[in-house]
Short mmCIF file of C-alpha atoms in Angstrom, two decimals:
data_model
loop_
_atom_site.label_atom_id
_atom_site.label_comp_id
_atom_site.label_asym_id
_atom_site.label_seq_id
_atom_site.Cartn_x
_atom_site.Cartn_y
_atom_site.Cartn_z
CA UNK E 195 14.51 -3.36 1.91
CA UNK E 196 16.16 -5.58 -1.28
CA UNK E 197 13.34 -7.60 -1.56
CA UNK E 198 11.12 -4.53 -2.03
CA UNK E 199 13.06 -3.43 -4.72
CA UNK E 200 13.83 -6.44 -6.68
CA UNK E 201 9.51 -5.98 -8.26
CA UNK E 202 9.92 -4.65 -11.47
CA UNK E 203 7.16 -2.85 -10.87
CA UNK E 204 8.61 -0.69 -7.92
CA UNK E 205 11.46 -0.03 -9.84
CA UNK E 206 9.31 1.26 -12.81
CA UNK E 207 7.70 3.82 -10.23
CA UNK E 208 10.96 4.65 -8.69
CA UNK E 209 12.15 5.66 -12.30
CA UNK E 210 8.76 7.73 -12.54
CA UNK E 211 9.19 9.52 -9.62
CA UNK E 212 12.62 10.27 -9.99
CA UNK E 213 11.53 11.88 -13.61
CA UNK E 214 8.74 13.82 -12.19
CA UNK E 215 10.83 15.11 -9.45
CA UNK E 216 13.20 16.52 -11.82
CA UNK E 217 10.43 17.71 -13.98
CA UNK E 218 8.94 19.73 -11.09
CA UNK E 219 12.49 21.22 -10.21
CA UNK E 220 12.73 22.51 -13.59
CA UNK E 221 9.06 23.68 -13.88
CA UNK E 222 10.01 26.06 -10.47
CA UNK E 223 13.25 27.13 -12.07
CA UNK E 224 11.45 27.95 -15.58
CA UNK E 225 8.73 29.64 -13.64
CA UNK E 226 11.11 31.89 -11.89
CA UNK E 227 13.14 32.74 -14.78
CA UNK E 228 9.60 33.56 -16.83
CA UNK E 229 8.37 35.78 -14.09
CA UNK E 230 11.72 37.84 -13.53
CA UNK E 231 13.42 37.83 -16.62
CA UNK E 232 12.42 41.83 -17.04
CA UNK E 233 13.92 42.62 -13.79
CA UNK E 234 17.55 41.71 -12.89
CA UNK E 235 17.68 42.77 -9.45
CA UNK E 236 14.71 40.46 -8.66
CA UNK E 237 15.68 37.91 -10.58
CA UNK E 238 19.37 37.95 -8.93
CA UNK E 239 18.04 37.94 -5.39
CA UNK E 240 15.20 35.08 -6.76
CA UNK E 241 17.81 32.55 -8.23
CA UNK E 242 20.01 32.47 -4.99
CA UNK E 243 20.00 28.90 -3.91
CA UNK E 244 17.62 28.32 -6.69
CA UNK E 245 18.47 24.30 -6.98
CA UNK E 246 17.61 24.16 -3.17
CA UNK E 247 14.25 25.59 -3.19
CA UNK E 248 13.41 23.59 -6.69
CA UNK E 249 14.42 20.29 -4.70
CA UNK E 250 11.79 21.45 -1.87
CA UNK E 251 9.22 22.42 -4.31
CA UNK E 252 9.57 19.02 -5.94
CA UNK E 253 10.07 16.81 -2.85
CA UNK E 254 6.78 18.25 -1.33
CA UNK E 255 4.36 17.95 -4.33
CA UNK E 256 5.75 14.21 -4.86
CA UNK E 257 4.73 13.69 -1.06
CA UNK E 258 1.91 14.84 -2.12
CA UNK E 259 1.22 12.44 -4.88
CA UNK E 260 2.07 9.51 -2.39
CA UNK E 261 -0.30 10.54 0.02
CA UNK E 262 -3.27 10.31 -2.85
CA UNK E 263 -1.95 6.82 -3.71
CA UNK E 264 -0.22 7.91 -7.40
CA UNK E 265 2.67 5.79 -7.19
CA UNK E 266 1.17 2.55 -6.02
CA UNK E 267 2.01 -0.48 -7.91
CA UNK E 268 -1.27 -1.93 -9.01
CA UNK E 269 -2.90 1.48 -10.20
CA UNK E 270 -6.36 0.91 -11.65
CA UNK E 271 -8.23 4.08 -12.36
CA UNK E 272 -9.33 5.92 -15.52
CA UNK E 273 -7.65 9.31 -16.71
CA UNK E 274 -10.47 11.15 -15.13
CA UNK E 275 -9.58 9.70 -11.84
CA UNK E 276 -5.69 9.92 -12.65
CA UNK E 277 -6.58 13.78 -13.35
CA UNK E 278 -8.69 14.14 -9.95
CA UNK E 279 -5.98 12.32 -7.73
CA UNK E 280 -3.35 14.70 -9.42
CA UNK E 281 -5.29 17.93 -8.87
CA UNK E 282 -5.76 17.15 -5.05
CA UNK E 283 -1.94 16.30 -4.89
CA UNK E 284 -1.04 19.55 -6.34
CA UNK E 285 -3.65 21.47 -4.37
CA UNK E 286 -2.24 19.79 -1.12
CA UNK E 287 1.46 20.29 -2.14
CA UNK E 288 0.69 23.82 -2.67
CA UNK E 289 -1.04 24.46 0.96
CA UNK E 290 1.98 22.80 2.23
CA UNK E 291 4.15 25.10 0.36
CA UNK E 292 2.37 28.50 1.35
CA UNK E 293 2.61 27.31 4.99
CA UNK E 294 6.48 26.22 4.66
CA UNK E 295 6.81 29.40 3.35
CA UNK E 296 5.31 31.55 6.14
CA UNK E 297 7.34 29.21 8.84
CA UNK E 298 10.68 29.58 6.78
CA UNK E 299 10.89 33.18 4.96
CA UNK E 300 13.95 32.76 3.21
CA UNK E 301 12.40 30.06 0.99
CA UNK E 302 10.07 32.10 -0.30
CA UNK E 303 9.89 31.87 -4.09
CA UNK E 304 7.12 34.80 -4.56
CA UNK E 305 3.09 33.91 -5.57
CA UNK E 306 3.58 34.52 -9.12
CA UNK E 307 6.39 31.65 -9.30
CA UNK E 308 4.47 29.27 -7.12
CA UNK E 309 1.27 29.63 -9.43
CA UNK E 310 3.20 29.53 -12.57
CA UNK E 311 5.36 26.29 -11.18
CA UNK E 312 2.50 24.58 -9.98
CA UNK E 313 0.60 25.10 -13.21
CA UNK E 314 3.38 24.02 -15.44
CA UNK E 315 4.33 21.15 -13.42
CA UNK E 316 0.81 19.75 -13.12
CA UNK E 317 0.89 19.99 -17.23
CA UNK E 318 4.44 18.16 -17.65
CA UNK E 319 3.45 15.67 -14.75
CA UNK E 320 0.19 14.56 -16.22
CA UNK E 321 1.50 14.13 -19.70
CA UNK E 322 4.53 12.14 -18.22
CA UNK E 323 1.70 10.20 -16.55
CA UNK E 324 0.04 9.66 -19.84
CA UNK E 325 3.39 8.30 -21.40
CA UNK E 326 4.08 6.05 -18.44
CA UNK E 327 0.97 4.10 -18.58
CA UNK E 328 1.62 3.45 -22.30
CA UNK E 329 5.27 2.58 -21.88
CA UNK E 330 4.45 -0.11 -18.87
CA UNK E 331 1.78 -1.78 -20.97
CA UNK E 332 4.55 -2.25 -23.74
CA UNK E 333 5.00 -6.20 -24.13
CA UNK E 334 8.84 -5.88 -24.79
CA UNK E 335 9.34 -4.17 -22.05
CA UNK E 336 7.77 -6.84 -19.81
CA UNK E 337 9.85 -9.57 -17.46
CA UNK E 338 8.99 -12.72 -19.75
CA UNK E 339 7.65 -15.29 -17.31
CA UNK E 340 7.37 -19.18 -17.97
CA UNK E 341 5.39 -21.17 -15.34
CA UNK E 342 6.57 -24.74 -14.68
CA UNK E 343 3.50 -26.57 -13.62
CA UNK E 344 -0.30 -26.27 -14.96
CA UNK E 345 -1.97 -27.79 -12.07
CA UNK E 346 -4.03 -26.29 -9.27
CA UNK E 347 -1.10 -24.19 -7.62
CA UNK E 348 -0.03 -22.80 -10.92
CA UNK E 349 -3.93 -21.99 -11.96
CA UNK E 350 -3.85 -19.42 -9.27
CA UNK E 351 -1.58 -16.76 -11.29
CA UNK E 352 -4.04 -17.78 -14.14
CA UNK E 353 -7.23 -17.18 -11.80
CA UNK E 354 -6.13 -14.51 -9.48
CA UNK E 355 -3.68 -12.06 -11.66
CA UNK E 356 -6.19 -11.77 -14.33
CA UNK E 357 -6.13 -7.86 -14.67
CA UNK E 358 -3.71 -6.06 -16.92
CA UNK E 359 -2.74 -3.91 -13.99
CA UNK E 360 -1.99 -7.26 -11.73
CA UNK E 361 0.89 -7.70 -14.82
CA UNK E 362 2.37 -4.66 -15.21
CA UNK E 363 5.85 -5.90 -14.59
CA UNK E 364 5.41 -9.25 -16.70
CA UNK E 365 4.16 -11.32 -19.30
CA UNK E 366 3.29 -15.04 -18.99
CA UNK E 367 4.82 -16.71 -21.83
CA UNK E 368 2.62 -20.14 -20.93
CA UNK E 369 2.57 -22.77 -18.26
CA UNK E 370 4.51 -26.13 -18.95
CA UNK E 371 2.54 -29.05 -17.60
CA UNK E 372 3.70 -31.88 -15.52
CA UNK E 373 2.94 -35.65 -16.22
CA UNK E 374 1.59 -36.15 -12.73
CA UNK E 375 -0.97 -33.50 -12.36
CA UNK E 376 -4.03 -32.73 -13.46
CA UNK E 377 -4.24 -29.77 -15.80
CA UNK E 378 -6.26 -26.72 -14.56
CA UNK E 379 -5.50 -23.87 -16.76
CA UNK E 380 -6.89 -23.33 -20.26
CA UNK E 381 -5.21 -25.42 -22.81
CA UNK E 382 -4.56 -22.05 -24.84
CA UNK E 383 -1.94 -21.19 -22.40
CA UNK E 384 -0.23 -24.72 -22.25
CA UNK E 385 3.25 -24.90 -23.72
CA UNK E 386 4.38 -27.98 -25.30
CA UNK E 387 7.59 -28.63 -26.71
CA UNK E 388 10.24 -31.48 -27.25
CA UNK E 389 13.00 -29.61 -26.76
CA UNK E 390 14.77 -29.31 -23.22
CA UNK E 391 13.93 -26.90 -20.94
CA UNK E 392 16.92 -24.91 -21.20
CA UNK E 393 16.81 -24.80 -24.73
CA UNK E 394 12.72 -23.74 -25.14
CA UNK E 395 13.89 -20.88 -22.39
CA UNK E 396 16.55 -19.59 -24.59
CA UNK E 397 14.68 -20.10 -27.88
CA UNK E 398 11.56 -17.89 -26.28
CA UNK E 399 14.17 -15.28 -24.15
CA UNK E 400 12.35 -16.26 -20.81
CA UNK E 401 13.53 -14.22 -18.03
CA UNK E 402 12.04 -15.84 -15.00
CA UNK E 403 10.81 -19.34 -14.59
CA UNK E 404 8.21 -19.83 -11.52
CA UNK E 405 8.28 -23.12 -10.00
CA UNK E 406 4.45 -24.18 -9.51
CA UNK E 407 3.88 -27.72 -9.71
CA UNK E 408 1.63 -29.69 -7.59
CA UNK E 409 3.84 -31.68 -6.12
CA UNK E 410 7.79 -31.11 -5.96
CA UNK E 411 9.12 -33.99 -3.99
CA UNK E 412 11.58 -35.71 -7.04
CA UNK E 413 9.50 -34.17 -9.90
CA UNK E 414 11.50 -31.20 -10.93
CA UNK E 415 13.71 -31.38 -13.80
CA UNK E 416 16.68 -30.05 -11.43
CA UNK E 417 19.19 -30.59 -14.46
CA UNK E 418 17.27 -28.26 -16.73
CA UNK E 419 16.60 -25.62 -13.94
CA UNK E 420 20.23 -25.91 -13.14
CA UNK E 421 21.46 -25.36 -16.46
CA UNK E 422 18.69 -22.43 -16.93
CA UNK E 423 20.29 -20.81 -13.45
CA UNK E 424 23.72 -20.79 -15.16
CA UNK E 425 22.23 -19.24 -18.01
CA UNK E 426 21.26 -15.97 -15.71
CA UNK E 427 17.43 -17.03 -15.73
CA UNK E 428 15.77 -16.37 -12.38
CA UNK E 429 13.98 -19.53 -10.78
CA UNK E 430 11.52 -18.35 -8.39
CA UNK E 431 9.28 -20.32 -6.02
CA UNK E 432 5.24 -19.61 -6.79
CA UNK E 433 4.77 -18.22 -3.16
CA UNK E 434 7.36 -16.15 -3.27
CA UNK E 435 6.69 -14.59 -7.08
CA UNK E 436 2.84 -14.07 -5.58
CA UNK E 437 4.49 -11.81 -2.58
CA UNK E 438 6.42 -10.13 -4.62
CA UNK E 439 4.34 -9.39 -7.62
CA UNK E 440 0.65 -8.93 -5.86
CA UNK E 441 2.19 -7.49 -2.35
CA UNK E 442 0.05 -10.11 -0.68
CA UNK E 443 0.87 -13.66 0.28
CA UNK E 444 -1.82 -16.26 -1.44
CA UNK E 445 -3.27 -18.34 1.59
CA UNK E 446 -4.27 -21.30 -1.45
CA UNK E 447 -0.64 -22.37 -1.74
CA UNK E 448 1.12 -21.22 1.25
CA UNK E 449 2.59 -23.77 3.50
CA UNK E 450 4.66 -23.76 6.99
CA UNK E 451 7.95 -24.85 5.46
CA UNK E 452 8.18 -21.92 2.78
CA UNK E 453 7.31 -19.54 5.96
CA UNK E 454 10.28 -20.96 8.07
CA UNK E 455 12.69 -20.85 5.39
CA UNK E 456 11.78 -17.44 3.46
CA UNK E 457 13.54 -14.23 4.48
CA UNK E 458 11.29 -11.40 6.28
CA UNK E 459 9.81 -11.37 9.92
CA UNK E 460 12.34 -9.11 10.98
CA UNK E 461 12.13 -9.07 14.85
CA UNK E 462 15.48 -8.11 15.65
CA UNK E 463 16.35 -5.35 18.60
CA UNK E 464 17.29 -2.49 16.18
CA UNK E 465 13.98 -3.23 14.34
CA UNK E 466 12.04 -2.72 17.31
CA UNK E 467 13.72 0.17 18.60
CA UNK E 468 13.45 1.82 14.88
CA UNK E 469 9.72 0.85 15.09
CA UNK E 470 9.11 2.41 18.62
CA UNK E 471 10.90 5.27 17.80
CA UNK E 472 8.77 5.78 14.78
CA UNK E 473 5.62 5.16 16.55
CA UNK E 474 6.67 7.89 19.38
CA UNK E 475 7.60 10.46 16.67
CA UNK E 476 4.80 9.81 14.64
CA UNK E 477 2.12 9.88 17.09
CA UNK E 478 3.66 13.08 19.05
CA UNK E 479 3.46 14.90 15.61
CA UNK E 480 -0.19 13.67 14.74
CA UNK E 481 -1.31 14.96 17.70
CA UNK E 482 -0.06 18.61 17.86
CA UNK E 483 -1.73 18.59 14.35
CA UNK E 484 -4.93 16.94 15.34
CA UNK E 485 -5.76 18.19 18.75
CA UNK E 486 -8.11 20.93 17.37
CA UNK E 487 -9.93 18.29 15.35
CA UNK E 488 -10.08 16.15 18.48
CA UNK E 489 -11.42 19.11 20.40
CA UNK E 490 -14.29 19.81 17.90
CA UNK E 491 -15.09 15.98 17.57
CA UNK E 492 -15.63 15.74 21.47
CA UNK E 493 -17.83 19.01 21.37
CA UNK E 494 -19.82 17.92 18.46
CA UNK E 495 -20.55 14.30 20.16
CA UNK E 496 -21.49 15.95 23.41
CA UNK E 497 -24.06 18.73 21.60
CA UNK E 498 -25.45 15.66 19.75
CA UNK E 499 -26.19 13.57 22.47
CA UNK E 500 -26.20 15.54 25.56
CA UNK E 501 -24.53 15.70 28.74
CA UNK E 502 -23.99 12.67 30.80
CA UNK E 503 -23.44 10.55 27.67
CA UNK E 504 -19.88 9.22 27.08
CA UNK E 505 -17.70 10.91 24.56
CA UNK E 506 -14.98 8.28 24.62
CA UNK E 507 -15.65 4.67 23.81
CA UNK E 508 -13.36 1.71 25.26
CA UNK E 509 -13.36 -1.55 24.06
CA UNK E 510 -11.37 -4.91 24.30
CA UNK E 511 -8.64 -5.61 21.44
CA UNK E 512 -6.63 -7.98 20.74
CA UNK E 513 -2.58 -6.85 20.53
CA UNK E 514 0.78 -8.40 20.11
CA UNK E 515 0.96 -12.04 20.80
CA UNK E 516 -2.39 -12.47 21.87
CA UNK E 517 -2.42 -9.94 24.91
CA UNK E 518 -5.59 -7.76 25.02
CA UNK E 519 -5.83 -4.43 25.57
CA UNK E 520 -8.32 -1.18 26.00
CA UNK E 521 -8.73 0.22 22.76
CA UNK E 522 -9.80 4.31 22.79
CA UNK E 523 -12.19 5.63 20.27
CA UNK E 524 -14.73 8.66 19.73
CA UNK E 525 -17.82 7.17 20.26
CA UNK E 526 -19.47 7.00 16.79
CA UNK E 527 -22.21 4.44 17.75
CA UNK E 528 -25.55 4.93 20.08
CA UNK E 529 -24.89 3.69 23.64
CA UNK E 530 -27.44 0.93 22.93
CA UNK E 531 -25.68 -0.28 20.25
CA UNK E 532 -24.69 -3.81 21.88
CA UNK E 533 -27.28 -4.11 24.57
CA UNK E 534 -27.21 -7.75 24.20
CA UNK E 535 -23.57 -8.24 24.76
CA UNK E 536 -23.01 -9.87 20.97
CA UNK E 537 -20.26 -8.50 19.40
CA UNK E 538 -21.39 -7.27 15.55
CA UNK E 539 -19.07 -6.45 12.35
CA UNK E 540 -20.23 -2.73 11.49
CA UNK E 541 -22.17 -2.94 8.67
CA UNK E 542 -22.76 -0.55 5.52
CA UNK E 543 -25.30 2.39 6.40
CA UNK E 544 -25.22 0.57 10.12
CA UNK E 545 -28.32 2.29 11.72
CA UNK E 546 -26.49 2.32 15.23
CA UNK E 547 -24.20 4.83 14.00
CA UNK E 548 -24.75 8.44 15.15
CA UNK E 549 -24.83 11.53 12.62
CA UNK E 550 -21.83 12.88 14.12
CA UNK E 551 -20.39 9.09 13.99
CA UNK E 552 -20.95 8.82 10.29
CA UNK E 553 -19.15 11.85 9.35
CA UNK E 554 -16.05 10.76 12.30
CA UNK E 555 -15.75 7.28 10.76
CA UNK E 556 -15.90 8.32 7.23
CA UNK E 557 -12.64 10.59 7.91
CA UNK E 558 -11.26 8.34 10.39
CA UNK E 559 -11.58 11.07 13.35
CA UNK E 560 -12.95 8.66 15.57
CA UNK E 561 -10.02 6.48 15.43
CA UNK E 562 -7.70 9.68 16.45
CA UNK E 563 -7.58 8.54 20.32
CA UNK E 564 -5.65 5.52 19.75
CA UNK E 565 -2.66 7.66 19.39
CA UNK E 566 -3.02 7.27 23.44
CA UNK E 567 -2.36 3.60 22.93
CA UNK E 568 0.39 4.33 20.50
CA UNK E 569 2.66 6.53 23.00
CA UNK E 570 1.45 3.47 25.58
CA UNK E 571 2.75 0.91 23.86
CA UNK E 572 -0.37 -1.10 23.00
CA UNK E 573 -0.64 -0.20 19.50
CA UNK E 574 2.20 0.88 16.62
CA UNK E 575 1.13 3.78 14.48
CA UNK E 576 1.32 1.10 11.05
CA UNK E 577 0.41 -2.47 11.96
CA UNK E 578 -2.43 -5.07 11.14
CA UNK E 579 -5.61 -4.01 12.74
CA UNK E 580 -6.66 -4.72 16.02
CA UNK E 581 -9.68 -6.96 16.31
CA UNK E 582 -12.10 -7.89 19.07
CA UNK E 583 -11.32 -11.21 21.15
CA UNK E 584 -14.76 -12.90 20.03
CA UNK E 585 -13.75 -12.07 15.98
CA UNK E 586 -10.60 -13.18 16.45
CA UNK E 587 -11.15 -16.38 18.11
CA UNK E 588 -13.85 -17.13 15.56
CA UNK E 589 -11.58 -16.11 12.77
CA UNK E 590 -8.48 -18.18 14.02
CA UNK E 591 -10.55 -21.27 13.87
CA UNK E 592 -11.66 -21.09 10.52
CA UNK E 593 -8.81 -19.42 8.66
CA UNK E 594 -5.52 -20.81 8.76
CA UNK E 595 -2.33 -18.97 9.70
CA UNK E 596 -4.57 -16.26 11.27
CA UNK E 597 -2.62 -15.94 14.59
CA UNK E 598 0.66 -14.76 13.16
CA UNK E 599 -0.62 -11.42 12.30
CA UNK E 600 -0.95 -10.98 16.01
CA UNK E 601 3.22 -11.45 16.15
CA UNK E 602 3.21 -7.42 15.83
CA UNK E 603 1.46 -4.79 17.48
CA UNK E 604 -1.78 -3.66 15.97
CA UNK E 605 -1.54 -0.67 13.91
CA UNK E 606 -3.61 2.77 13.75
CA UNK E 607 -2.82 2.36 9.71
CA UNK E 608 -2.12 -0.58 7.80
CA UNK E 609 -1.13 -2.35 4.62
CA UNK E 610 -4.49 -4.17 4.34
CA UNK E 611 -6.60 -0.93 5.46
CA UNK E 612 -4.80 0.57 1.96
CA UNK E 613 -4.97 -2.40 0.04
CA UNK E 614 -8.58 -3.94 0.83
CA UNK E 615 -11.66 -2.23 1.91
CA UNK E 616 -13.35 -3.03 5.42
CA UNK E 617 -13.97 -6.68 5.99
CA UNK E 618 -17.41 -8.05 7.64
CA UNK E 619 -17.44 -11.48 6.71
CA UNK E 620 -15.06 -14.67 6.99
CA UNK E 621 -14.25 -14.43 3.54
CA UNK E 622 -13.06 -10.69 3.59
CA UNK E 623 -11.17 -11.32 6.47
CA UNK E 624 -9.34 -13.89 4.69
CA UNK E 625 -8.39 -11.72 2.13
CA UNK E 626 -7.34 -9.11 4.25
CA UNK E 627 -5.39 -11.42 5.92
CA UNK E 628 -3.43 -12.10 2.68
CA UNK E 629 -2.41 -8.47 3.20
CA UNK E 630 -1.60 -8.46 6.78
CA UNK E 631 0.75 -11.46 6.47
CA UNK E 632 2.91 -9.63 3.81
CA UNK E 633 3.04 -6.49 6.06
CA UNK E 634 4.28 -8.84 8.99
CA UNK E 635 6.63 -10.41 6.80
CA UNK E 636 8.14 -7.64 5.07
CA UNK E 637 7.90 -4.64 7.23
CA UNK E 638 10.61 -1.96 7.32
CA UNK E 639 10.83 1.47 8.32
CA UNK E 640 10.61 2.71 4.55
CA UNK E 641 7.16 0.73 3.93
CA UNK E 642 5.70 2.14 7.65
CA UNK E 643 6.32 5.52 6.20
CA UNK E 644 4.80 5.02 3.02
CA UNK E 645 1.99 3.62 4.34
CA UNK E 646 1.30 6.32 7.01
CA UNK E 647 1.83 9.03 3.89
CA UNK E 648 -0.64 6.92 1.73
CA UNK E 649 -3.45 6.74 4.42
CA UNK E 650 -4.10 10.53 3.79
CA UNK E 651 -5.75 9.06 0.22
CA UNK E 652 -7.73 6.65 2.61
CA UNK E 653 -9.01 9.37 4.84
CA UNK E 654 -9.57 11.94 2.07
CA UNK E 655 -11.82 9.61 -0.30
CA UNK E 656 -13.33 7.58 2.64
CA UNK E 657 -12.04 4.15 1.32
CA UNK E 658 -13.07 1.23 3.49
CA UNK E 659 -15.21 3.49 5.91
CA UNK E 660 -18.26 1.77 7.64
#
């Protein structure tokens, strides 16, 4: 949790969330007074417990925006995309509030108040969003970072974090080349100075030094780095910098010693207990909410395929520590999809997918029976995607560290599923592994909850489905 909060982009988003929470609460208060200011009795009635009602209203809308990915650290969308997602978030929040008012009548604020509050809150939040997107691009507000090294390792920042959204929380002042490594970054990015490192850092107002030399053994200016550390400058390893800023582990610069000595990999009994309780609670709630949808899906499969055809599909998948289990899904492909016995990834516009299956795969309805796997303990609600043994054997032989993703139970939702589309090649599997390893290393209850909420966005917009 503390490592998560050290990311400047996360702190910016938390500040944004708190400001929006306050604006939304104020919107309900203004709406209440605007609606009832002519009627003293109704105003007195509806202003009782107004702060609590305003907080409930604001919290529900903010949760809706979280579900639509509005608080992701790397938001890459146009103003129209921002507006569209915010509209969907407010519609979802409004529906949840109406249901909540039906369940708890004492919280009711009135239809007019709700409509005014939603309209006013939408306008205020959208204006704040536009201001926020401008502020985070102001260079003076970003952390000034100096990269120690200009070789192959250091060039990963230049090559893999080129987009403006990748550098929202920091700006790279330059790369300090080392005499013992070949330069792999453009000349205009290099910093050449006769000043000692600590003097240059002081002059350029550097906030953080990222150590990215190709060979650190005996080749680092330790006295200068110690001097910088005493000045309050953060000294960060390149791999940790990537992990913190991009939400993934960069395989090209990853080494076993860093994995061994860095933090994370929380497997304490308390964490295992909290994860299991979260799994049981979330799976039970989802089953209660989704059983009518599951019944309709079963009926649709039966009507399309006819009697005698299976509704559920069982498939062997790899679980925690390499143990296999039988995964349950609604059948979305023809029964002869793999009659030759060869395992295949689903391709785009796969002709093996049925008409009902095409819809259910897009909306992730076909995966709802996996809630039974969660209740049994084969899977978690959040974790790496469960893969077939044939794929795992092939990928583990080609991608280093692939087996690390199996130190946790596979999940119905996951960090990689949120951050990267469906992978159907070795190269795409390697990219998804970067996010899986980040989750395996940094998982906690808060991250699980955020991933579960943001999975709503994946379902609504059909990201990564095939």
